PDB file of C-alpha atoms in Angstrom:
ATOM      1  CA  MET A  54       0.027  -0.101   0.032  1.00  0.00           C
ATOM      2  CA  ASP A  55       1.306   3.543  -0.929  1.00  0.00           C
ATOM      3  CA  LYS A  56       0.315   7.144  -1.568  1.00  0.00           C
ATOM      4  CA  ASN A  57      -0.927   6.267  -4.979  1.00  0.00           C
ATOM      5  CA  VAL A  58      -3.581   3.936  -3.503  1.00  0.00           C
ATOM      6  CA  LEU A  59      -4.872   6.700  -1.172  1.00  0.00           C
ATOM      7  CA  ILE A  60      -4.986   9.092  -4.196  1.00  0.00           C
ATOM      8  CA  GLU A  61      -6.592   6.469  -6.375  1.00  0.00           C
ATOM      9  CA  TYR A  62      -9.290   6.032  -3.779  1.00  0.00           C
ATOM     10  CA  ALA A  63     -10.208   9.746  -3.780  1.00  0.00           C
ATOM     11  CA  ASP A  64     -10.230   9.696  -7.509  1.00  0.00           C
ATOM     12  CA  MET A  65     -12.678   6.743  -7.686  1.00  0.00           C
ATOM     13  CA  LYS A  66     -15.071   8.349  -5.128  1.00  0.00           C
ATOM     14  CA  MET A  67     -15.166  11.435  -7.394  1.00  0.00           C
ATOM     15  CA  GLU A  68     -15.832   9.015 -10.454  1.00  0.00           C
ATOM     16  CA  ILE A  69     -18.697   7.328  -8.608  1.00  0.00           C
ATOM     17  CA  LYS A  70     -20.145  10.899  -8.118  1.00  0.00           C
ATOM     18  CA  ASP A  71     -19.931  11.580 -11.668  1.00  0.00           C
ATOM     19  CA  LEU A  72     -21.528   8.149 -12.581  1.00  0.00           C
ATOM     20  CA  ARG A  73     -24.563   8.668 -10.088  1.00  0.00           C
ATOM     21  CA  ARG A  74     -25.103  12.102 -11.578  1.00  0.00           C
ATOM     22  CA  ARG A  75     -25.236  10.772 -15.086  1.00  0.00           C
ATOM     23  CA  ILE A  76     -27.544   7.985 -14.140  1.00  0.00           C
ATOM     24  CA  GLU A  77     -29.718  10.445 -12.513  1.00  0.00           C
ATOM     25  CA  ASP A  78     -29.822  12.731 -15.464  1.00  0.00           C
ATOM     26  CA  LYS A  79     -30.735   9.878 -17.817  1.00  0.00           C
ATOM     27  CA  GLN A  80     -33.379   8.752 -15.286  1.00  0.00           C
ATOM     28  CA  ASN A  81     -34.666  12.453 -15.434  1.00  0.00           C
ATOM     29  CA  ARG A  82     -34.886  12.133 -19.238  1.00  0.00           C
ATOM     30  CA  ILE A  83     -36.633   8.850 -19.483  1.00  0.00           C
ATOM     31  CA  ASP A  84     -39.307   9.992 -16.874  1.00  0.00           C
ATOM     32  CA  LYS A  85     -39.694  13.189 -18.931  1.00  0.00           C
ATOM     33  CA  LEU A  86     -40.199  10.990 -22.045  1.00  0.00           C
ATOM     34  CA  HIS A  87     -42.853   8.855 -20.503  1.00  0.00           C
ATOM     35  CA  THR A  88     -44.821  11.978 -19.974  1.00  0.00           C
ATOM     36  CA  THR A  89     -44.282  13.346 -23.646  1.00  0.00           C
ATOM     37  CA  VAL A  90     -46.713  12.635 -26.307  1.00  0.00           C
ATOM     38  CA  MET A  91     -45.373  13.064 -29.833  1.00  0.00           C
ATOM     39  CA  SER A  92     -47.961  13.881 -32.758  1.00  0.00           C
ATOM     40  CA  ASP A  93     -47.560  13.903 -36.493  1.00  0.00           C
ATOM     41  CA  THR A  94     -49.911  14.419 -39.292  1.00  0.00           C
ATOM     42  CA  VAL A  95     -49.719  11.811 -42.119  1.00  0.00           C
ATOM     43  CA  THR A  96     -51.774  11.497 -45.428  1.00  0.00           C
ATOM     44  CA  MET A  97     -54.030   8.472 -45.762  1.00  0.00           C
ATOM     45  CA  GLY A  98     -53.184   7.674 -49.328  1.00  0.00           C
ATOM     46  CA  LYS A  99     -53.778   9.012 -52.795  1.00  0.00           C
ATOM     47  CA  LYS A 100     -56.479   8.731 -55.329  1.00  0.00           C
ATOM     48  CA  GLY A 101     -54.833  10.036 -58.432  1.00  0.00           C
ATOM     49  CA  ARG A 102     -53.171  13.246 -57.580  1.00  0.00           C
ATOM     50  CA  LYS A 103     -55.288  14.069 -54.572  1.00  0.00           C
ATOM     51  CA  SER A 104     -54.950  12.831 -51.127  1.00  0.00           C
ATOM     52  CA  LEU A 105     -57.693  10.960 -49.436  1.00  0.00           C
ATOM     53  CA  GLY A 106     -57.197  13.079 -46.244  1.00  0.00           C
ATOM     54  CA  THR A 107     -54.817  13.657 -43.317  1.00  0.00           C
ATOM     55  CA  VAL A 108     -54.962  12.014 -39.955  1.00  0.00           C
ATOM     56  CA  LYS A 109     -53.129  13.043 -36.810  1.00  0.00           C
ATOM     57  CA  VAL A 110     -51.304  10.212 -35.098  1.00  0.00           C
ATOM     58  CA  THR A 111     -50.392  10.783 -31.469  1.00  0.00           C
ATOM     59  CA  GLY A 112     -48.341   8.473 -29.072  1.00  0.00           C
ATOM     60  CA  ILE A 113     -45.434   7.873 -26.756  1.00  0.00           C
ATOM     61  CA  PRO A 114     -41.762   7.278 -28.253  1.00  0.00           C
ATOM     62  CA  ASP A 115     -41.411   3.783 -27.104  1.00  0.00           C
ATOM     63  CA  GLY A 116     -38.465   3.011 -29.099  1.00  0.00           C
ATOM     64  CA  ILE A 117     -36.372   5.974 -27.748  1.00  0.00           C
ATOM     65  CA  ILE A 118     -37.676   5.001 -24.076  1.00  0.00           C
ATOM     66  CA  THR A 119     -36.657   1.416 -24.447  1.00  0.00           C
ATOM     67  CA  ARG A 120     -33.280   2.233 -25.841  1.00  0.00           C
ATOM     68  CA  MET A 121     -32.578   4.843 -23.115  1.00  0.00           C
ATOM     69  CA  GLU A 122     -33.665   2.301 -20.313  1.00  0.00           C
ATOM     70  CA  THR A 123     -31.175  -0.173 -21.683  1.00  0.00           C
ATOM     71  CA  ALA A 124     -28.424   2.343 -21.510  1.00  0.00           C
ATOM     72  CA  LEU A 125     -29.327   3.248 -18.049  1.00  0.00           C
ATOM     73  CA  GLU A 126     -29.328  -0.403 -16.916  1.00  0.00           C
ATOM     74  CA  LYS A 127     -25.725  -0.649 -18.285  1.00  0.00           C
ATOM     75  CA  ASN A 128     -24.558   2.378 -16.484  1.00  0.00           C
ATOM     76  CA  GLN A 129     -26.117   1.055 -13.280  1.00  0.00           C
ATOM     77  CA  LYS A 130     -24.338  -2.077 -13.713  1.00  0.00           C
ATOM     78  CA  LEU A 131     -20.942  -0.047 -14.292  1.00  0.00           C
ATOM     79  CA  LEU A 132     -21.758   2.030 -11.148  1.00  0.00           C
ATOM     80  CA  GLU A 133     -22.413  -1.155  -8.939  1.00  0.00           C
ATOM     81  CA  LEU A 134     -19.051  -2.614 -10.203  1.00  0.00           C
ATOM     82  CA  ARG A 135     -17.224   0.556  -9.372  1.00  0.00           C
ATOM     83  CA  GLU A 136     -18.773   0.495  -5.922  1.00  0.00           C
ATOM     84  CA  VAL A 137     -17.683  -2.790  -5.157  1.00  0.00           C
ATOM     85  CA  GLU A 138     -14.077  -1.704  -6.429  1.00  0.00           C
ATOM     86  CA  LEU A 139     -14.380   1.172  -4.117  1.00  0.00           C
ATOM     87  CA  LEU A 140     -15.420  -0.830  -1.160  1.00  0.00           C
ATOM     88  CA  GLU A 141     -12.465  -3.310  -1.679  1.00  0.00           C
ATOM     89  CA  LEU A 142     -10.101  -0.284  -2.078  1.00  0.00           C
ATOM     90  CA  GLN A 143     -11.553   1.334   1.016  1.00  0.00           C
ATOM     91  CA  ASN A 144     -11.119  -1.874   3.208  1.00  0.00           C
ATOM     92  CA  ASP A 145      -7.447  -1.696   2.029  1.00  0.00           C
ATOM     93  CA  VAL A 146      -7.043   1.988   2.796  1.00  0.00           C
ATOM     94  CA  GLU A 147      -8.748   1.650   6.069  1.00  0.00           C
ATOM     95  CA  GLU A 148      -6.326  -1.351   6.764  1.00  0.00           C
ATOM     96  CA  TYR A 149      -3.314   0.580   5.800  1.00  0.00           C
ATOM     97  CA  ILE A 150      -4.265   3.649   8.016  1.00  0.00           C
ATOM     98  CA  GLU A 151      -4.937   1.207  10.885  1.00  0.00           C
ATOM     99  CA  SER A 152      -1.403  -0.039  10.596  1.00  0.00           C
ATOM    100  CA  ILE A 153       0.047   3.239  11.144  1.00  0.00           C
ATOM    101  CA  PRO A 154       1.503   3.293  14.946  1.00  0.00           C
ATOM    102  CA  LYS A 155       0.936   7.124  15.506  1.00  0.00           C
ATOM    103  CA  SER A 156      -2.719   8.102  16.409  1.00  0.00           C
ATOM    104  CA  GLU A 157      -2.331  11.700  15.125  1.00  0.00           C
ATOM    105  CA  MET A 158      -1.023  10.571  11.579  1.00  0.00           C
ATOM    106  CA  ARG A 159      -4.064   7.943  11.475  1.00  0.00           C
ATOM    107  CA  THR A 160      -6.388  10.663  11.951  1.00  0.00           C
ATOM    108  CA  MET A 161      -4.940  13.105   9.445  1.00  0.00           C
ATOM    109  CA  LEU A 162      -4.604  10.618   6.691  1.00  0.00           C
ATOM    110  CA  ARG A 163      -8.323   9.429   7.466  1.00  0.00           C
ATOM    111  CA  LEU A 164      -9.464  13.009   7.204  1.00  0.00           C
ATOM    112  CA  TYR A 165      -7.468  14.167   4.310  1.00  0.00           C
ATOM    113  CA  PHE A 166      -7.690  10.853   2.073  1.00  0.00           C
ATOM    114  CA  VAL A 167     -11.056   8.881   3.315  1.00  0.00           C
ATOM    115  CA  ASP A 168     -13.140  12.027   4.084  1.00  0.00           C
ATOM    116  CA  ASP A 169     -11.785  13.898   1.325  1.00  0.00           C
ATOM    117  CA  MET A 170     -11.063  17.130   3.349  1.00  0.00           C
ATOM    118  CA  THR A 171      -8.684  19.977   2.237  1.00  0.00           C
ATOM    119  CA  TYR A 172      -5.748  20.638   4.253  1.00  0.00           C
ATOM    120  CA  ALA A 173      -7.308  23.563   5.574  1.00  0.00           C
ATOM    121  CA  ARG A 174     -10.347  21.666   6.651  1.00  0.00           C
ATOM    122  CA  THR A 175      -8.224  18.841   8.154  1.00  0.00           C
ATOM    123  CA  ALA A 176      -6.240  21.365  10.253  1.00  0.00           C
ATOM    124  CA  ALA A 177      -9.497  22.875  11.512  1.00  0.00           C
ATOM    125  CA  HIS A 178     -10.790  19.469  12.451  1.00  0.00           C
ATOM    126  CA  MET A 179      -7.678  18.365  13.907  1.00  0.00           C
ATOM    127  CA  ASN A 180      -7.835  21.732  16.134  1.00  0.00           C
ATOM    128  CA  TYR A 181     -11.264  20.796  17.003  1.00  0.00           C
ATOM    129  CA  LEU A 182     -10.397  17.278  18.012  1.00  0.00           C
ATOM    130  CA  ARG A 183      -7.249  18.432  19.976  1.00  0.00           C
ATOM    131  CA  PRO A 184      -8.283  21.719  21.555  1.00  0.00           C
ATOM    132  CA  THR A 185      -5.463  21.546  24.309  1.00  0.00           C
ATOM    133  CA  ARG A 186      -2.634  21.328  21.829  1.00  0.00           C
ATOM    134  CA  ARG A 187      -0.243  24.166  22.323  1.00  0.00           C
ATOM    135  CA  VAL A 188       0.610  24.860  18.733  1.00  0.00           C
ATOM    136  CA  LYS A 189      -2.547  24.829  16.647  1.00  0.00           C
ATOM    137  CA  TYR A 190      -2.735  22.932  13.209  1.00  0.00           C
ATOM    138  CA  THR A 191      -2.522  24.899  10.050  1.00  0.00           C
ATOM    139  CA  ASP A 192      -2.998  23.731   6.458  1.00  0.00           C
ATOM    140  CA  GLU A 193       0.775  24.050   5.783  1.00  0.00           C
ATOM    141  CA  ASN A 194       1.517  22.042   9.100  1.00  0.00           C
ATOM    142  CA  ILE A 195      -0.750  19.331   7.893  1.00  0.00           C
ATOM    143  CA  LYS A 196       0.799  19.253   4.417  1.00  0.00           C
ATOM    144  CA  LYS A 197       4.170  18.853   5.634  1.00  0.00           C
ATOM    145  CA  LYS A 198       3.312  16.254   8.059  1.00  0.00           C
ATOM    146  CA  ILE A 199       1.683  14.249   5.433  1.00  0.00           C
ATOM    147  CA  GLN A 200       4.467  14.670   2.956  1.00  0.00           C
ATOM    148  CA  ARG A 201       7.268  13.691   5.515  1.00  0.00           C
ATOM    149  CA  PHE A 202       5.229  10.636   6.601  1.00  0.00           C
ATOM    150  CA  PHE A 203       5.270   9.617   2.935  1.00  0.00           C
ATOM    151  CA  GLU A 204       8.901  10.348   2.501  1.00  0.00           C
ATOM    152  CA  ASN A 205       9.590   8.136   5.446  1.00  0.00           C
ATOM    153  CA  VAL A 206       7.469   5.266   4.542  1.00  0.00           C
ATOM    154  CA  PRO A 207       9.852   2.722   2.974  1.00  0.00           C
ATOM    155  CA  GLN A 208       7.266   1.157   0.469  1.00  0.00           C
ATOM    156  CA  CYS A 209       6.230   4.410  -0.974  1.00  0.00           C
ATOM    157  CA  PRO A 210       7.960   5.665  -4.061  1.00  0.00           C
ATOM    158  CA  GLU A 211       9.643   8.931  -3.643  1.00  0.00           C
ATOM    159  CA  GLU A 212       8.109  11.679  -5.790  1.00  0.00           C
ATOM    160  CA  ARG A 213      10.219  14.486  -6.953  1.00  0.00           C
TER     161      ARG A 213
END
C-alpha cells in the first residue's frame, strides 16, 4: 500500500459521484419522455393526384424510451461494479491507515484521504479534536506532516 492507492481512492470516489449524476440525468430524461406525447400528421393515401385526407397520429416514443432504459441499466451495472471496487479499495485503505502506529497521523490521513477534506479543513478538524494542543494545526503544517510521513515510509516511491 502506498500513497498512490490513497490518491486513487479519492479519484474513484469522484468518479462514482459523476456516474451517479449521469445516471440520475438519464433517469430524469426517461421520466420526461414517459410524459411526452408526440404527434404527427400523415396522409391517408392518394386517389390519383389528390390525397384521401390527413390523420393526426399521437403516441409515446416507445423505441427511444426502451433504448434509453437499456443504456441506463448498463450504466447502473457499471456503477455497481465501481462501487464494489471502491469498497474493496476502502477496506485496503482503512487497513493501511490502521497499521500506522501514530494516532495523530492516522487521524490526519483518514480526514484528508478518506473523508476527502482539504488541508485547511483537516487542520480545523484536528484543532477541534485536540483543543488543548499548544501549537495549533495549520494547513501548511498538515501538508508537511503528510509529505514527511510518505517520504519516511519505505514502501512508498519518492516523488520529486
